[in-house]
Tab-separated table of C-alpha atoms and ligand atoms in Angstrom:
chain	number	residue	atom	x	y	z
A	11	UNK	CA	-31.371	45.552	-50.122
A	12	UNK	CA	-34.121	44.063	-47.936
A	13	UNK	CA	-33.113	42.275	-44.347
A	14	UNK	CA	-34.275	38.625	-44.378
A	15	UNK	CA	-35.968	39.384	-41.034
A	16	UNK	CA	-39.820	39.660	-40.940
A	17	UNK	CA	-41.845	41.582	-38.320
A	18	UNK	CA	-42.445	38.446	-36.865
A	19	UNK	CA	-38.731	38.075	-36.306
A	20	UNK	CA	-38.652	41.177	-35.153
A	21	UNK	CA	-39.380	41.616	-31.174
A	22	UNK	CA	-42.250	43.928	-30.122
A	23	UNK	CA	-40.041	46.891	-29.303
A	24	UNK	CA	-39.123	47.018	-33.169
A	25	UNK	CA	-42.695	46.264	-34.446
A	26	UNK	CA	-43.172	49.619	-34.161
A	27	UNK	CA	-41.633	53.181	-34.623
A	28	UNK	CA	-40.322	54.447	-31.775
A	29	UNK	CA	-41.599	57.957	-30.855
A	30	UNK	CA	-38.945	61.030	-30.693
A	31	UNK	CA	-37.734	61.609	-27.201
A	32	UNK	CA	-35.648	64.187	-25.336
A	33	UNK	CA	-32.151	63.261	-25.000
A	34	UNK	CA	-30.708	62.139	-22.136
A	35	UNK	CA	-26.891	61.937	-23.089
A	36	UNK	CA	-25.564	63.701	-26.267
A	37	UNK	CA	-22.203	62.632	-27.110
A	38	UNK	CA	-20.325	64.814	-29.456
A	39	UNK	CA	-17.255	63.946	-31.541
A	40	UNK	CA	-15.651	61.550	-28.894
A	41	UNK	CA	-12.054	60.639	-29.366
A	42	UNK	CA	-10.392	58.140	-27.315
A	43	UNK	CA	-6.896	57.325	-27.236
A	44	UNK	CA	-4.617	54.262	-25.935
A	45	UNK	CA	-1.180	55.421	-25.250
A	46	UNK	CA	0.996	52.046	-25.385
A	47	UNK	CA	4.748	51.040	-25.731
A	48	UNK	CA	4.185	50.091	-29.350
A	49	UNK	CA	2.532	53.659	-30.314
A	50	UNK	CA	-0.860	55.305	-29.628
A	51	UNK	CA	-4.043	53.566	-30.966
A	52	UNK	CA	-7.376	55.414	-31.410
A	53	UNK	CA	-10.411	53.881	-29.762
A	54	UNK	CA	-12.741	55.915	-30.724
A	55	UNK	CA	-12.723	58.161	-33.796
A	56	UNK	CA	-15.381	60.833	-33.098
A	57	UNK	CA	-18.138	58.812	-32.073
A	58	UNK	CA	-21.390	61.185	-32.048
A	59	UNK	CA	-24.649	59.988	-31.242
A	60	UNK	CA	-27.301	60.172	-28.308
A	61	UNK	CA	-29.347	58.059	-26.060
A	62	UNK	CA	-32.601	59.310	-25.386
A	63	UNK	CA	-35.105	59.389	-22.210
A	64	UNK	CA	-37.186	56.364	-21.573
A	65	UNK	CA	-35.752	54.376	-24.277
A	66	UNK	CA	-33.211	51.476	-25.144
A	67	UNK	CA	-30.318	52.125	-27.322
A	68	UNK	CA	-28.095	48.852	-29.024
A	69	UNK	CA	-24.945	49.543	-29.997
A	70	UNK	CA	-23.671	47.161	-31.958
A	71	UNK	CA	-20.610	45.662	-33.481
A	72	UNK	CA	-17.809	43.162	-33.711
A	73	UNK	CA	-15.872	42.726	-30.830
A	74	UNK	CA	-12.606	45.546	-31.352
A	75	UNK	CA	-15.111	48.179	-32.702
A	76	UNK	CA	-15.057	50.587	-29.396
A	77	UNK	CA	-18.545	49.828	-28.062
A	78	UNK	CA	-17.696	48.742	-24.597
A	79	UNK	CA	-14.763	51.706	-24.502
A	80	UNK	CA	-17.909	53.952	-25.376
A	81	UNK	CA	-19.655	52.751	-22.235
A	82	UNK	CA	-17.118	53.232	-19.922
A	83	UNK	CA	-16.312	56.703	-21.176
A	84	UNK	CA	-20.005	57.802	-20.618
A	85	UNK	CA	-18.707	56.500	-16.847
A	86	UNK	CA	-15.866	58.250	-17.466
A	87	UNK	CA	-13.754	55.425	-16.211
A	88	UNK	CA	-11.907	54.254	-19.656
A	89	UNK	CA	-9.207	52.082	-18.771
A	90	UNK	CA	-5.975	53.055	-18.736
A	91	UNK	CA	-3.704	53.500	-20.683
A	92	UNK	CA	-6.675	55.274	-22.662
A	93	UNK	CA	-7.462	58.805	-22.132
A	94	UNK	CA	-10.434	60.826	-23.940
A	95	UNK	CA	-8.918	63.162	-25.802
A	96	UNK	CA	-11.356	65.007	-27.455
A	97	UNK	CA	-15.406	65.552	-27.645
A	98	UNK	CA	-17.921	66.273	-25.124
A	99	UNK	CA	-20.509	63.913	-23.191
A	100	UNK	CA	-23.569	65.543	-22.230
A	101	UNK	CA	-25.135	64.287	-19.753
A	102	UNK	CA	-28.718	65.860	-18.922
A	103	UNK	CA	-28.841	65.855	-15.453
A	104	UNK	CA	-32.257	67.960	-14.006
A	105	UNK	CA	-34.750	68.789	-16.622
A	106	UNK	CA	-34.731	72.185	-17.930
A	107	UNK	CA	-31.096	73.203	-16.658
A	108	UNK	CA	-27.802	72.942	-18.585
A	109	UNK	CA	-26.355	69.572	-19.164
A	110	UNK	CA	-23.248	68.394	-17.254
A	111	UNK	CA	-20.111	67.394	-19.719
A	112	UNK	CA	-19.041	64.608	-18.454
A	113	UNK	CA	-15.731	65.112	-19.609
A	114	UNK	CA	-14.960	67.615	-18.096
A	115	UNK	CA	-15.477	66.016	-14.588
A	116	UNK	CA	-12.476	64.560	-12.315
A	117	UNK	CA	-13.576	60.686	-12.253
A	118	UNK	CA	-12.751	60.385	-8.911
A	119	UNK	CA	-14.565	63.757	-7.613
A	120	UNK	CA	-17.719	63.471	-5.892
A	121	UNK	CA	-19.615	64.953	-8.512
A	122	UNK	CA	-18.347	62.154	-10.828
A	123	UNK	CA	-18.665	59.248	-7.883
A	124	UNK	CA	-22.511	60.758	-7.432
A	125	UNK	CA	-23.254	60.431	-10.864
A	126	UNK	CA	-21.563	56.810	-11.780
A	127	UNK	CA	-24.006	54.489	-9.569
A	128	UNK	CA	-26.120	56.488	-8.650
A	129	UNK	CA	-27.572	58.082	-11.637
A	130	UNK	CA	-25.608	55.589	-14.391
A	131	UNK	CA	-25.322	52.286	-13.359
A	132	UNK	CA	-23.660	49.650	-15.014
A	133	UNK	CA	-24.441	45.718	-15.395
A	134	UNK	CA	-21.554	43.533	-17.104
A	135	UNK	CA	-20.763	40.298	-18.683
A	136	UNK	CA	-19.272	38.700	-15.732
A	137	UNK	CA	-21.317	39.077	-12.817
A	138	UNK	CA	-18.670	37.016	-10.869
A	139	UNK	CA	-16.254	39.599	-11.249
A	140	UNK	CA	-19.005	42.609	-10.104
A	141	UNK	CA	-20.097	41.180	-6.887
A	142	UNK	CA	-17.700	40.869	-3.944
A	143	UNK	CA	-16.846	36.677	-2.816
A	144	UNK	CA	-16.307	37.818	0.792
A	145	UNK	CA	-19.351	40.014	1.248
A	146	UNK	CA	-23.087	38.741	1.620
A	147	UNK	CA	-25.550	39.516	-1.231
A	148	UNK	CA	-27.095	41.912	1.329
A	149	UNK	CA	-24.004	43.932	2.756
A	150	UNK	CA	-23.068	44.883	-0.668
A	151	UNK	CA	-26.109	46.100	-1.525
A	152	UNK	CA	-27.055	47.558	1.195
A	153	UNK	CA	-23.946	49.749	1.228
A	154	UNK	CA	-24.350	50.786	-2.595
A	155	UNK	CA	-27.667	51.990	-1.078
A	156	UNK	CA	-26.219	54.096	1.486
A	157	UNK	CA	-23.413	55.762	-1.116
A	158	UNK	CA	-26.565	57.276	-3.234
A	159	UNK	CA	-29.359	57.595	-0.459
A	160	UNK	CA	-29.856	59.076	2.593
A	161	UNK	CA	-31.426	55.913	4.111
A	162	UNK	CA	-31.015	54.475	7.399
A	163	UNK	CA	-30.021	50.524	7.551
A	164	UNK	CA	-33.287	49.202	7.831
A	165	UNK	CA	-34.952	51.207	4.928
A	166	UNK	CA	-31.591	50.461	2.346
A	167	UNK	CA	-32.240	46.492	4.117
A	168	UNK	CA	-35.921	46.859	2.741
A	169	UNK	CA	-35.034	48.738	-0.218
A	170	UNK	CA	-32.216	45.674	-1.052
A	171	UNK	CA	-35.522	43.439	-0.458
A	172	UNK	CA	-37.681	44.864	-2.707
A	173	UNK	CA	-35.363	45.442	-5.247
A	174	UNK	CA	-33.977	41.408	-5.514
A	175	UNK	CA	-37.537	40.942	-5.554
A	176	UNK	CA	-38.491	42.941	-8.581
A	177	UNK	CA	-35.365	41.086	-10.517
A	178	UNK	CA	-37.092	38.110	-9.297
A	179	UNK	CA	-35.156	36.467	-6.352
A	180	UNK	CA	-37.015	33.584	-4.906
A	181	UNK	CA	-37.422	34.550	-0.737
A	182	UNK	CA	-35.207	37.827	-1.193
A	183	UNK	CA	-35.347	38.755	2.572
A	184	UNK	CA	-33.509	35.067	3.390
A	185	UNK	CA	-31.275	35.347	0.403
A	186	UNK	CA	-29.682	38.829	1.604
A	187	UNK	CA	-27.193	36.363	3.737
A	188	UNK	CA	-26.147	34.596	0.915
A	189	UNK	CA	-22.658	34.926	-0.726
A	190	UNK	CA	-22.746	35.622	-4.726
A	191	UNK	CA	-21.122	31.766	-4.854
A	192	UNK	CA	-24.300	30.420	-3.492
A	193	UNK	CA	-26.352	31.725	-6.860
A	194	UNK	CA	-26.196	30.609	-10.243
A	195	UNK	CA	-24.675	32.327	-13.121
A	196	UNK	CA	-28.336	33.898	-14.305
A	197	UNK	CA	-29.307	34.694	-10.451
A	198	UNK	CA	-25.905	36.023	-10.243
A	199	UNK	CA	-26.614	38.360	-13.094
A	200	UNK	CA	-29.784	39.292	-11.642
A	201	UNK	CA	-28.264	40.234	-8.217
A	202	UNK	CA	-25.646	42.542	-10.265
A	203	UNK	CA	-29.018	43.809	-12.522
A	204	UNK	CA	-30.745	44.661	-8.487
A	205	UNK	CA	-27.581	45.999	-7.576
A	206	UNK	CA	-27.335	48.773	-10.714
A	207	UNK	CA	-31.065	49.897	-10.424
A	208	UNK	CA	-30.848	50.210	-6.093
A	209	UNK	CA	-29.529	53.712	-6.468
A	210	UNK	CA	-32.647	54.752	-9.265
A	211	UNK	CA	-30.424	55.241	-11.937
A	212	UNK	CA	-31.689	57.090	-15.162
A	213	UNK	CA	-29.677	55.213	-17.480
A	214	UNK	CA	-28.534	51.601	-17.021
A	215	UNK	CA	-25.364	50.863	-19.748
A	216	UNK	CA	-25.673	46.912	-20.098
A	217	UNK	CA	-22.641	45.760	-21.693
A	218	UNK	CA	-22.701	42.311	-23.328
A	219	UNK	CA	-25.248	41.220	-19.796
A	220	UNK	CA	-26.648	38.253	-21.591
A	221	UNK	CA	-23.346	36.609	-23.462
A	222	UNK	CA	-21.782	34.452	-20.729
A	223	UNK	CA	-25.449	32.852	-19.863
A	224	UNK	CA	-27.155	30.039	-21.728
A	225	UNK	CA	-29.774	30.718	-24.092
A	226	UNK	CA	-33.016	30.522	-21.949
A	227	UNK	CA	-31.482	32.586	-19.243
A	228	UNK	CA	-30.518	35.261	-21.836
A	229	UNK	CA	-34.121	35.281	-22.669
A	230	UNK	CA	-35.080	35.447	-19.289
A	231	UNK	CA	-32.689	38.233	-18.682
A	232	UNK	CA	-33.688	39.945	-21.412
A	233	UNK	CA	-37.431	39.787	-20.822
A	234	UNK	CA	-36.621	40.928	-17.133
A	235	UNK	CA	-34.793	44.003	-18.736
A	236	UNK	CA	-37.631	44.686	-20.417
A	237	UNK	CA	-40.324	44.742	-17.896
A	238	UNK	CA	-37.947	46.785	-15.980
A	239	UNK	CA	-37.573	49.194	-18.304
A	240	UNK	CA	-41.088	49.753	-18.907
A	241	UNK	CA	-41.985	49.818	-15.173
A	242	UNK	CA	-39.400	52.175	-13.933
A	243	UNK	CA	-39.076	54.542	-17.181
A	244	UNK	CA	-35.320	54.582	-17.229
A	245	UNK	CA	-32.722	54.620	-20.344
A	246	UNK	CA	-31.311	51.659	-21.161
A	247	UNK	CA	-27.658	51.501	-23.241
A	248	UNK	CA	-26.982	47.812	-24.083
A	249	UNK	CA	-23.626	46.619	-26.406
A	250	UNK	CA	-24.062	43.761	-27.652
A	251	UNK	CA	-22.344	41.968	-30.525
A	252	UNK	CA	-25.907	39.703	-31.120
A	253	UNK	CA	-28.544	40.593	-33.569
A	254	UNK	CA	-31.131	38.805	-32.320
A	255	UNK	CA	-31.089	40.321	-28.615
A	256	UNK	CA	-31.096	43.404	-30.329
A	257	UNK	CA	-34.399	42.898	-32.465
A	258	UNK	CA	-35.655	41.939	-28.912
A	259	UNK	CA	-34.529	44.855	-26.974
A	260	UNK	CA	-33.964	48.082	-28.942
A	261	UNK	CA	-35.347	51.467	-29.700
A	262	UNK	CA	-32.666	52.882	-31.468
A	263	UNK	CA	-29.576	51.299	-32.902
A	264	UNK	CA	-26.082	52.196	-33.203
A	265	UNK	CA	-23.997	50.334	-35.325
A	266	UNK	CA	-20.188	50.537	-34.514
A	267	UNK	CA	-16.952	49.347	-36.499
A	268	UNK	CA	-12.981	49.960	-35.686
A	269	UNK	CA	-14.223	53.384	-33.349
A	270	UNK	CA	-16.743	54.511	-35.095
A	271	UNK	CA	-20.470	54.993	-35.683
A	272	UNK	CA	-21.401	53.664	-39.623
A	273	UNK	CA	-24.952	53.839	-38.746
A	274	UNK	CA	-27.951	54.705	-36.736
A	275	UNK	CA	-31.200	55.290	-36.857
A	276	UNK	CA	-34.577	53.381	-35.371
A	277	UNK	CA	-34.805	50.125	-35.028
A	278	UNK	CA	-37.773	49.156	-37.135
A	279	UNK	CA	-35.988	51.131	-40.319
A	280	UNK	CA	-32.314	49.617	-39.203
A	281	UNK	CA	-33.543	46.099	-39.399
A	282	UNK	CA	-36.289	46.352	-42.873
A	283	UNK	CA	-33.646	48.617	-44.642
A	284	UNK	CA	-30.438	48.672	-43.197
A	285	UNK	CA	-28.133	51.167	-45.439
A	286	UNK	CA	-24.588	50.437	-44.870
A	287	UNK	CA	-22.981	47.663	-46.237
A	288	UNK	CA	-21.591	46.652	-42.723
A	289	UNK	CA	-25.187	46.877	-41.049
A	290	UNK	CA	-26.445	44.621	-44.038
A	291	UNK	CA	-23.530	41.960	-43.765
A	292	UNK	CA	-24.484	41.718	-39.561
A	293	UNK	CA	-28.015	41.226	-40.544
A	294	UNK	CA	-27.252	38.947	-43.317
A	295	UNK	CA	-25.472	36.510	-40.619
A	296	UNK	CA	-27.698	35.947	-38.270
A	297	UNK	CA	-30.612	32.955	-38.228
A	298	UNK	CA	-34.129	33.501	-38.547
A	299	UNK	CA	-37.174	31.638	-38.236
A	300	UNK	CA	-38.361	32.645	-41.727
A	301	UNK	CA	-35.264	31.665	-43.683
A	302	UNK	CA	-35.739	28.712	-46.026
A	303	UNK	CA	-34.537	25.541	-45.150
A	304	UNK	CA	-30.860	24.561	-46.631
A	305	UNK	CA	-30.363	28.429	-46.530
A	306	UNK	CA	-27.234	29.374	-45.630
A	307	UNK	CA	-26.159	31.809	-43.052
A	308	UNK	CA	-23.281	34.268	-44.694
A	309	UNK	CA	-20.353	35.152	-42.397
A	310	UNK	CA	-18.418	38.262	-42.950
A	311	UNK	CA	-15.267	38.033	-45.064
A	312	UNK	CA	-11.968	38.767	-43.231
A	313	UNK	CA	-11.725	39.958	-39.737
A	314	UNK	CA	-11.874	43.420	-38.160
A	315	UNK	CA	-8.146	44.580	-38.359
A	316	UNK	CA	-5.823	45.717	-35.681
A	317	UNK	CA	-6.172	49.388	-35.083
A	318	UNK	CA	-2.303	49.659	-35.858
A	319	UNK	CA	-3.325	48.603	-39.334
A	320	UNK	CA	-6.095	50.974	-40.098
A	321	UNK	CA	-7.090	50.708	-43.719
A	322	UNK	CA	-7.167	53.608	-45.464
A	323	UNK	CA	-10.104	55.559	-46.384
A	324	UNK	CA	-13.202	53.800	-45.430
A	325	UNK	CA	-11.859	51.505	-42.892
A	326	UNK	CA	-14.477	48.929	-43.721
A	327	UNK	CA	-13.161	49.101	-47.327
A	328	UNK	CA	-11.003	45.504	-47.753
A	329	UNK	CA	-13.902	43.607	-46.462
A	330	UNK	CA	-16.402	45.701	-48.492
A	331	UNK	CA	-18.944	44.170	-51.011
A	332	UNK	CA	-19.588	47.354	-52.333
A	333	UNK	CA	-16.045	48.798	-52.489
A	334	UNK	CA	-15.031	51.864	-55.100
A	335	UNK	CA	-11.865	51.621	-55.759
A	336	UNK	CA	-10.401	55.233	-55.674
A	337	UNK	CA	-13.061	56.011	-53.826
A	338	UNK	CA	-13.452	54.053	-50.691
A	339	UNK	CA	-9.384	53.451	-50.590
A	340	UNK	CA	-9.151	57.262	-50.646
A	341	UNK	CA	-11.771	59.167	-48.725
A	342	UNK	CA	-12.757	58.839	-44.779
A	343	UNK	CA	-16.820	58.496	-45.208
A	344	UNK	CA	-18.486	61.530	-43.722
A	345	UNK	CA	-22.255	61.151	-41.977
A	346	UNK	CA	-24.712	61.689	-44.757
A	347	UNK	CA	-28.734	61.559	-43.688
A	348	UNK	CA	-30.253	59.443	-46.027
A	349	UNK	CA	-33.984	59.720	-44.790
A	350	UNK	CA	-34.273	61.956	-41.328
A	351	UNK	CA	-33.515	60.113	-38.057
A	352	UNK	CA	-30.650	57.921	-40.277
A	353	UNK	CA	-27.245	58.961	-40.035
A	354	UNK	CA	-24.797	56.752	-42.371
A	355	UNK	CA	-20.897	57.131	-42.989
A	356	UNK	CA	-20.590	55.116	-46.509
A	357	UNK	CA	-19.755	57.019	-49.787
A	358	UNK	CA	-22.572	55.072	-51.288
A	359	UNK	CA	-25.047	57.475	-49.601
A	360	UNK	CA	-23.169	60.891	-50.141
A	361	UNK	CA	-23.521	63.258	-53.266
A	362	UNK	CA	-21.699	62.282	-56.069
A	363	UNK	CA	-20.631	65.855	-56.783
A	364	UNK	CA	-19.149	66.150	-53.041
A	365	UNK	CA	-16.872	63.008	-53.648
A	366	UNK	CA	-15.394	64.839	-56.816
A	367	UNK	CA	-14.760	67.962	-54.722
A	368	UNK	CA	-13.415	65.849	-51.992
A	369	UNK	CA	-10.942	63.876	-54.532
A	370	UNK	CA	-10.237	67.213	-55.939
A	371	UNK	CA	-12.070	66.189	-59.534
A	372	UNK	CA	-9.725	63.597	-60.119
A	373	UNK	CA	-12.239	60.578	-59.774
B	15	LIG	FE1	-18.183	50.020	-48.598
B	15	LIG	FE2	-17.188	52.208	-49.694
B	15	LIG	FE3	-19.380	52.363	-48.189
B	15	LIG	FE4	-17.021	51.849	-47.079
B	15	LIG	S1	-17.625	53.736	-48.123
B	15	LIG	S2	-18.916	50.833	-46.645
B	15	LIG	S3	-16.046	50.594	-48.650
B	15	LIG	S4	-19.161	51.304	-50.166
């Protein structure tokens, strides 16, 4: 089935097919685990994918669907009571030597603190909560500077100056003596944007950077990614639960549900022919300009259930147009590559013949 979107919906990033690029981070078969009173939940269920140089990967998702947890793991900084428990993250560091597994580092060793800033920043929803009340604008960048350079006070000073520039600061050099308070919430979110990119990180993760700001500044924020991106030639991860940033923004898109990748593939091919029924019910809700008028947007039936009720199966199965019944209720989809560069989990894509051998001939 077709998306309702046009190119012209579509932002420039997706008009086109994104050339193949080297990766930067591979993750492998990541498994993250919450360790409560009431049990152990799983996070993540074997995410695989990878984010490559240069370019800007969405993941995507309803919130509960382990795309944030997915970020901070790449960090390595999931939150406790969560642990990763299985899977590698690699992370490739200098060209042409071995990648690092990031899993295998102590987050607090200096290897780990070198590489979270410094070389992987992070920009977040609440920009409030990022940036320090009781330190200027300037003293905290200037000592997130310092942590990942070797410069001097006056050269991180200038440094902090050109960079609130570039995010576009009105009279940066005066505004280094401001408190975060003294900004609004989009110059606050610009500051924290300044703040991630000071140390030349390769990848920026963005995690939902847009959804506490008002439309235009979310376009303005979004634009500024942008030209950022393409100036400074970094890697860009951004989670986001909207559709339309995403047409904006991405490369590549990863579509996520309860811990796990259903989808991914390039953006242009995601949004004219999504494959799995989840990726077409997200597309399906979201407005466009083209849609006729008195069309109606279509929600998603039910809600994403608690991981302590995981359906059996396909765990998109009870809210599933498409469900099989002895199918879908039975077997956990396994990645099938419908067309190369697509990787889908849905049973609707996979050999008939391997379903059979996977129900043991009984369906
Ligand atoms: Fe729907 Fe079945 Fe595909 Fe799951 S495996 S998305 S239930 S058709």
């Amino acid at each position: 089935m077709q998306s309702t979107l046009t190119p012209a919906d579509i932002g420039s990033k997706a008009a086109a097919p994104a050339p193949a690029a080297p990766p930067l981070i591979e993750i492998d078969d990541l498994k993250v685990r919450f360790f409560t009173h009431d049990g152990s939940i799983d996070a993540l269920e074997g995410v695989s994918l990878t984010i490559p140089q240069g370019k800007t990967l969405c993941i995507v998702g309803e919130s509960g669907s382990g795309k944030s947890i997915t970020g901070r793991a790449i960090l390595n900084q999931v939150p406790r009571p969560g642990k990763i428990t299985d899977g590698s993250i690699r992370y490739y560091r200098t060209a042409g030597a071995k990648p690092v597994d990031i899993t295998g580092l102590d987050p607090r060793g200096a290897q780990m603190r070198a590489i979270r800033g410094g070389e992987i920043g992070l920009i977040s929803q609440e920009p409030m909560a990022a940036l320090s009340p009781v330190h200027t604008i300037g003293n905290q960048m200037r000592e997130a500077i310092r942590l990942h350079t070797r410069l001097g006070k006056k050269a991180a000073d200038a440094h902090a100056i050109e960079m609130l520039a570039k995010v576009g600061i009105p009279r940066p050099a005066e505004r280094l003596n401001n408190y975060s308070f003294e900004f609004s919430g989009g110059m606050r979110q610009r500051i924290c944007i300044a703040l991630a990119l000071s140390a030349s990180p390769r990848l920026l993760i963005a995690d939902e950077p847009t959804t506490a700001l008002d439309v235009t500044t979310q376009a303005n924020i979004v634009d500024l990614l942008l030209g950022l991106q393409e100036e400074l030639g970094i890697s860009i991860m951004f989670i986001t639960h909207d559709l339309g940033v995403v047409a904006e923004i991405a490369d590549e898109i990863a579509v996520m549900y309860l811990g796990k990748i259903v989808e991914q593939g390039d953006s242009l091919s995601i949004f004219r022919d999504p494959k799995h029924p989840y990726t077409k019910a997200l597309l399906r809700s979201i407005p466009t300009f083209t849609r006729e008028r008195g069309g109606r947007l279509q929600t998603i039936k039910g809600m994403v259930p608690s991981p302590f009720q995981r359906p059996s199966g396909c765990t998109f199965h009870p809210r599933c147009d498409a469900f099989m019944p002895g199918i879908c209720d039975r077997l956990v989809p396994w990645p099938v590559e419908p067309q190369p560069g697509r990787v889908v989990r849905c049973h609707l894509h996979a050999d008939r013949a391997e379903i059979d051998r996977a129900l043991g001939g009984r369906a």
